[in-house]
PDB file of C-alpha atoms (C1' of nucleotides) in Angstrom:
ATOM      1  CA  MET A   4      53.256-126.419  35.032  1.00 28.00           C
ATOM      2  CA  GLU A   5      56.878-126.403  34.390  1.00 28.00           C
ATOM      3  CA  LYS A   6      58.763-123.331  33.645  1.00 28.00           C
ATOM      4  CA  LEU A   7      59.212-122.356  30.105  1.00 30.00           C
ATOM      5  CA  GLN A   8      62.927-122.312  30.432  1.00 32.00           C
ATOM      6  CA  ASP A   9      62.930-125.863  31.631  1.00 31.00           C
ATOM      7  CA  LEU A  10      60.704-127.100  28.890  1.00 31.00           C
ATOM      8  CA  PHE A  11      62.559-125.341  26.179  1.00 32.00           C
ATOM      9  CA  PRO A  12      66.149-124.951  27.145  1.00 33.00           C
ATOM     10  CA  ILE A  13      67.364-121.892  25.461  1.00 31.00           C
ATOM     11  CA  SER A  14      70.338-122.848  23.460  1.00 30.00           C
ATOM     12  CA  SER A  15      71.515-119.499  22.394  1.00 30.00           C
ATOM     13  CA  SER A  16      72.137-120.556  18.885  1.00 30.00           C
ATOM     14  CA  SER A  17      73.588-117.623  17.135  1.00 29.00           C
ATOM     15  CA  SER A  18      72.272-118.726  13.809  1.00 29.00           C
ATOM     16  CA  ALA A  19      70.594-115.430  13.562  1.00 30.00           C
ATOM     17  CA  SER A  20      69.211-114.594  10.238  1.00 30.00           C
ATOM     18  CA  PRO A  21      71.055-111.713   8.677  1.00 29.00           C
ATOM     19  CA  SER A  22      67.958-109.685   8.925  1.00 30.00           C
ATOM     20  CA  ASP A  23      67.612-106.004   8.844  1.00 26.00           C
ATOM     21  CA  VAL A  24      66.324-104.874  12.128  1.00 33.00           C
ATOM     22  CA  LYS A  25      65.370-107.724  14.300  1.00 36.00           C
ATOM     23  CA  LYS A  26      67.037-110.986  14.709  1.00 39.00           C
ATOM     24  CA  GLU A  27      65.115-113.996  15.736  1.00 41.00           C
ATOM     25  CA  ASP A  28      66.642-116.957  17.313  1.00 43.00           C
ATOM     26  CA  PHE A  29      64.547-119.868  16.429  1.00 42.00           C
ATOM     27  CA  LEU A  30      64.458-122.425  19.101  1.00 43.00           C
ATOM     28  CA  LYS A  31      62.564-125.189  17.644  1.00 41.00           C
ATOM     29  CA  THR A  32      61.019-127.456  20.066  1.00 41.00           C
ATOM     30  CA  GLN A  33      58.309-129.790  19.389  1.00 41.00           C
ATOM     31  CA  ARG A  34      57.137-131.428  22.419  1.00 40.00           C
ATOM     32  CA  THR A  35      54.647-134.144  22.518  1.00 38.00           C
ATOM     33  CA  LEU A  36      52.395-133.278  25.286  1.00 35.00           C
ATOM     34  CA  ASN A  37      51.484-136.753  26.126  1.00 36.00           C
ATOM     35  CA  LEU A  38      49.774-135.929  29.298  1.00 35.00           C
ATOM     36  CA  LYS A  39      48.398-139.027  30.855  1.00 36.00           C
ATOM     37  CA  GLY A  40      47.516-141.838  28.608  1.00 38.00           C
ATOM     38  CA  GLY A  41      49.066-140.337  25.556  1.00 40.00           C
ATOM     39  CA  LYS A  42      46.592-137.813  24.442  1.00 40.00           C
ATOM     40  CA  GLU A  43      46.787-136.196  21.121  1.00 43.00           C
ATOM     41  CA  LYS A  44      50.209-134.956  20.343  1.00 47.00           C
ATOM     42  CA  GLN A  45      50.454-131.335  19.737  1.00 51.00           C
ATOM     43  CA  HIS A  46      53.234-129.334  18.366  1.00 63.00           C
ATOM     44  CA  LYS A  47      54.475-126.448  20.262  1.00 68.00           C
ATOM     45  CA  TYR A  48      56.870-124.084  18.723  1.00 71.00           C
ATOM     46  CA  VAL A  49      58.763-121.473  20.609  1.00 72.00           C
ATOM     47  CA  PHE A  50      60.960-118.721  19.450  1.00 72.00           C
ATOM     48  CA  GLN A  51      62.202-115.600  21.017  1.00 69.00           C
ATOM     49  CA  THR A  52      62.636-112.210  19.587  1.00 70.00           C
ATOM     50  CA  ARG A  53      64.579-109.229  20.577  1.00 66.00           C
ATOM     51  CA  SER A  54      62.342-106.332  19.969  1.00 61.00           C
ATOM     52  CA  HIS A  55      60.570-103.569  21.718  1.00 60.00           C
ATOM     53  CA  ILE A  56      57.237-104.656  20.441  1.00 57.00           C
ATOM     54  CA  ASP A  57      55.862-107.720  22.056  1.00 57.00           C
ATOM     55  CA  ILE A  58      52.986-108.067  19.670  1.00 60.00           C
ATOM     56  CA  LEU A  59      54.383-109.406  16.452  1.00 64.00           C
ATOM     57  CA  ASP A  60      51.820-109.181  13.747  1.00 67.00           C
ATOM     58  CA  ASP A  61      52.199-112.340  11.793  1.00 69.00           C
ATOM     59  CA  GLY A  62      49.214-111.740   9.614  1.00 71.00           C
ATOM     60  CA  TYR A  63      46.667-113.538  11.660  1.00 80.00           C
ATOM     61  CA  ARG A  64      44.098-112.017  13.890  1.00 84.00           C
ATOM     62  CA  TRP A  65      44.662-112.852  17.496  1.00 88.00           C
ATOM     63  CA  ARG A  66      42.106-112.346  20.148  1.00 91.00           C
ATOM     64  CA  LYS A  67      43.385-112.091  23.626  1.00 93.00           C
ATOM     65  CA  TYR A  68      41.710-114.336  26.109  1.00 93.00           C
ATOM     66  CA  GLY A  69      43.796-114.183  29.188  1.00 92.00           C
ATOM     67  CA  GLU A  70      46.703-112.758  31.003  1.00 92.00           C
ATOM     68  CA  LYS A  71      48.531-114.174  33.945  1.00 92.00           C
ATOM     69  CA  SER A  72      51.590-113.274  35.859  1.00 88.00           C
ATOM     70  CA  VAL A  73      53.948-116.161  36.239  1.00 86.00           C
ATOM     71  CA  LYS A  74      56.372-116.784  38.990  1.00 85.00           C
ATOM     72  CA  ASN A  75      59.958-115.739  38.571  1.00 80.00           C
ATOM     73  CA  ASN A  76      58.793-113.326  35.996  1.00 82.00           C
ATOM     74  CA  LYS A  77      57.710-109.891  36.793  1.00 82.00           C
ATOM     75  CA  PHE A  78      55.992-109.420  33.494  1.00 86.00           C
ATOM     76  CA  PRO A  79      52.645-111.036  32.843  1.00 88.00           C
ATOM     77  CA  ARG A  80      52.173-113.583  30.126  1.00 91.00           C
ATOM     78  CA  SER A  81      49.377-113.013  27.702  1.00 91.00           C
ATOM     79  CA  TYR A  82      47.366-115.655  25.951  1.00 92.00           C
ATOM     80  CA  TYR A  83      46.008-115.255  22.467  1.00 92.00           C
ATOM     81  CA  ARG A  84      43.887-117.357  20.217  1.00 90.00           C
ATOM     82  CA  CYS A  85      43.273-117.151  16.512  1.00 88.00           C
ATOM     83  CA  SER A  86      40.016-115.369  15.971  1.00 83.00           C
ATOM     84  CA  HIS A  87      39.179-117.345  12.893  1.00 82.00           C
ATOM     85  CA  ARG A  88      36.332-119.740  13.365  1.00 75.00           C
ATOM     86  CA  GLY A  89      37.334-123.341  13.585  1.00 73.00           C
ATOM     87  CA  CYS A  90      40.950-122.458  13.965  1.00 78.00           C
ATOM     88  CA  ASN A  91      42.021-123.001  17.485  1.00 78.00           C
ATOM     89  CA  VAL A  92      45.606-122.010  17.241  1.00 84.00           C
ATOM     90  CA  LYS A  93      46.945-120.623  20.425  1.00 88.00           C
ATOM     91  CA  LYS A  94      49.803-118.354  21.136  1.00 88.00           C
ATOM     92  CA  GLN A  95      51.315-116.967  24.230  1.00 87.00           C
ATOM     93  CA  ILE A  96      53.649-114.093  24.651  1.00 88.00           C
ATOM     94  CA  GLN A  97      55.969-113.617  27.524  1.00 85.00           C
ATOM     95  CA  ARG A  98      58.666-111.174  28.324  1.00 84.00           C
ATOM     96  CA  HIS A  99      61.888-111.983  29.984  1.00 79.00           C
ATOM     97  CA  SER A 100      62.367-110.378  33.295  1.00 67.00           C
ATOM     98  CA  LYS A 101      66.051-110.064  32.701  1.00 67.00           C
ATOM     99  CA  ASP A 102      66.150-107.880  29.696  1.00 68.00           C
ATOM    100  CA  GLU A 103      62.943-106.217  28.900  1.00 66.00           C
ATOM    101  CA  GLU A 104      63.577-106.389  25.206  1.00 69.00           C
ATOM    102  CA  MET A 105      63.459-110.133  25.075  1.00 76.00           C
ATOM    103  CA  VAL A 106      60.127-111.556  24.107  1.00 80.00           C
ATOM    104  CA  VAL A 107      59.285-115.226  24.024  1.00 82.00           C
ATOM    105  CA  THR A 108      56.478-116.210  21.731  1.00 83.00           C
ATOM    106  CA  SER A 109      54.939-119.655  21.691  1.00 82.00           C
ATOM    107  CA  TYR A 110      52.703-121.019  18.990  1.00 82.00           C
ATOM    108  CA  GLU A 111      50.599-124.063  19.410  1.00 81.00           C
ATOM    109  CA  GLY A 112      48.571-125.664  16.670  1.00 79.00           C
ATOM    110  CA  ILE A 113      48.287-125.266  12.967  1.00 76.00           C
ATOM    111  CA  HIS A 114      46.218-122.751  11.074  1.00 73.00           C
ATOM    112  CA  ASN A 115      43.662-124.253   8.771  1.00 71.00           C
ATOM    113  CA  HIS A 116      42.989-121.136   6.825  1.00 77.00           C
ATOM    114  CA  HIS A 117      44.987-118.647   4.914  1.00 70.00           C
ATOM    115  CA  VAL A 118      46.217-115.346   6.101  1.00 66.00           C
ATOM    116  CA  GLU A 119      43.586-112.744   5.829  1.00 60.00           C
ATOM    117  CA  LYS A 120      45.487-109.666   6.534  1.00 54.00           C
ATOM    118  CA  SER A 121      47.256-107.412   4.160  1.00 53.00           C
ATOM    119  CA  GLY A 122      48.155-103.827   3.906  1.00 49.00           C
ATOM    120  CA  GLU A 123      50.773-103.687   6.552  1.00 49.00           C
ATOM    121  CA  SER A 124      54.233-102.539   5.860  1.00 48.00           C
ATOM    122  CA  PHE A 125      56.260-104.579   3.489  1.00 44.00           C
ATOM    123  CA  GLU A 126      58.906-105.268   5.992  1.00 47.00           C
ATOM    124  CA  GLN A 127      56.348-106.617   8.352  1.00 52.00           C
ATOM    125  CA  ILE A 128      54.924-108.926   5.755  1.00 47.00           C
ATOM    126  CA  LEU A 129      58.333-110.097   4.776  1.00 50.00           C
ATOM    127  CA  LYS A 130      59.320-110.793   8.293  1.00 54.00           C
ATOM    128  CA  SER A 131      56.068-112.599   8.903  1.00 52.00           C
ATOM    129  CA  PHE A 132      56.579-114.665   5.847  1.00 53.00           C
ATOM    130  CA  ARG A 133      59.970-115.701   6.978  1.00 54.00           C
ATOM    131  CA  ILE A 134      58.643-116.661  10.372  1.00 55.00           C
ATOM    132  CA  CYS A 135      55.750-118.587   8.930  1.00 55.00           C
ATOM    133  CA  THR A 136      57.973-120.412   6.510  1.00 55.00           C
ATOM    134  CA  GLN A 137      60.276-121.582   9.203  1.00 55.00           C
ATOM    135  CA  LEU A 138      57.341-122.458  11.338  1.00 54.00           C
ATOM    136  CA  HIS A 139      55.910-124.483   8.529  1.00 52.00           C
ATOM    137  CA  ASN A 140      59.153-126.236   7.932  1.00 51.00           C
ATOM    138  CA  ILE A 141      59.503-127.138  11.519  1.00 50.00           C
ATOM    139  CA  MET A 142      55.999-128.344  11.922  1.00 47.00           C
ATOM    140  CA  PHE A 143      55.828-130.443   8.811  1.00 45.00           C
ATOM    141  CA  GLN A 144      59.304-131.662   8.606  1.00 41.00           C
TER     142      GLN A 144
ATOM    143  C1'  DC B  13      25.932-102.619  16.694  1.00 87.74           C
ATOM    144  C1'  DG B  14      29.518-105.974  16.207  1.00 87.74           C
ATOM    145  C1'  DT B  15      33.818-107.213  17.617  1.00 87.74           C
ATOM    146  C1'  DA B  16      37.953-107.097  20.633  1.00 87.74           C
ATOM    147  C1'  DT B  17      40.039-106.497  25.265  1.00 87.74           C
ATOM    148  C1'  DT B  18      40.167-106.467  30.179  1.00 87.74           C
ATOM    149  C1'  DT B  19      40.078-108.754  34.348  1.00 87.74           C
ATOM    150  C1'  DG B  20      38.569-111.442  38.200  1.00 87.74           C
ATOM    151  C1'  DA B  21      36.602-115.919  38.749  1.00 87.74           C
ATOM    152  C1'  DC B  22      36.949-120.513  37.973  1.00 87.74           C
ATOM    153  C1'  DC B  23      39.185-124.900  37.164  1.00 87.74           C
ATOM    154  C1'  DA B  24      42.667-128.533  36.778  1.00 87.74           C
ATOM    155  C1'  DG B  25      47.141-130.560  37.840  1.00 87.74           C
ATOM    156  C1'  DC B  26      50.662-131.220  40.989  1.00 87.74           C
ATOM    157  C1'  DG B  27      53.377-131.294  45.371  1.00 87.74           C
ATOM    158  C1'  DC B  28      53.246-131.556  49.992  1.00 87.74           C
TER     159       DC B  28
ATOM    160  C1'  DG C  25      42.738-132.641  50.974  1.00 87.74           C
ATOM    161  C1'  DC C  26      44.592-128.104  50.502  1.00 87.74           C
ATOM    162  C1'  DG C  27      46.810-124.510  48.494  1.00 87.74           C
ATOM    163  C1'  DC C  28      49.684-122.780  44.882  1.00 87.74           C
ATOM    164  C1'  DT C  29      50.293-122.017  40.063  1.00 87.74           C
ATOM    165  C1'  DG C  30      49.170-121.764  35.379  1.00 87.74           C
ATOM    166  C1'  DG C  31      45.501-121.829  31.769  1.00 87.74           C
ATOM    167  C1'  DT C  32      40.721-120.589  30.305  1.00 87.74           C
ATOM    168  C1'  DC C  33      36.039-118.545  30.685  1.00 87.74           C
ATOM    169  C1'  DA C  34      32.946-114.968  30.470  1.00 87.74           C
ATOM    170  C1'  DA C  35      30.783-110.697  31.830  1.00 87.74           C
ATOM    171  C1'  DA C  36      31.654-106.150  31.583  1.00 87.74           C
ATOM    172  C1'  DT C  37      33.722-102.730  29.117  1.00 87.74           C
ATOM    173  C1'  DA C  38      35.953-100.217  25.331  1.00 87.74           C
ATOM    174  C1'  DC C  39      36.109 -98.888  20.723  1.00 87.74           C
ATOM    175  C1'  DG C  40      35.480 -98.565  15.681  1.00 87.74           C
TER     176       DG C  40
END
DNA sequence: CGTATTTGACCAGCGC
DNA sequence: GCGCTGGTCAAATACG
């Protein structure tokens, strides 16, 4: 597979949301993975976050199903999948080897159910909402 | 006891 | 064809 940086060239767009704590640079990329013979097109959406926490709770329940170390990256990449039945949304989280605070998160697929989690901090929910909104906008533009 | 995580095995694609 | 690399499976394990 290609490197993530090659697939999704990081244009350091400084359109950072004027958020409180964390700023997310949204690098929208939808790539049609037409592997051989034009299979189903899937949307892949990548953004990167500057935060200490690599596990961003976006309201969904993610079950980890793998972890691999990739070349040119000293940190392993972890693979998650939505634990809701019938919802095969995938997500992978990867750290940058350069600055440890940089986290690249990739979503793939669309949830077919509503968010089931609540009770987290308000800020978290708000942040998640913002992320999901932009994600939605990008995916269904 | 049910559900999530860990972790090595396994597999598929690609380059040589 | 072989080996490397990345993605997934699944059995064992942890944990509430």
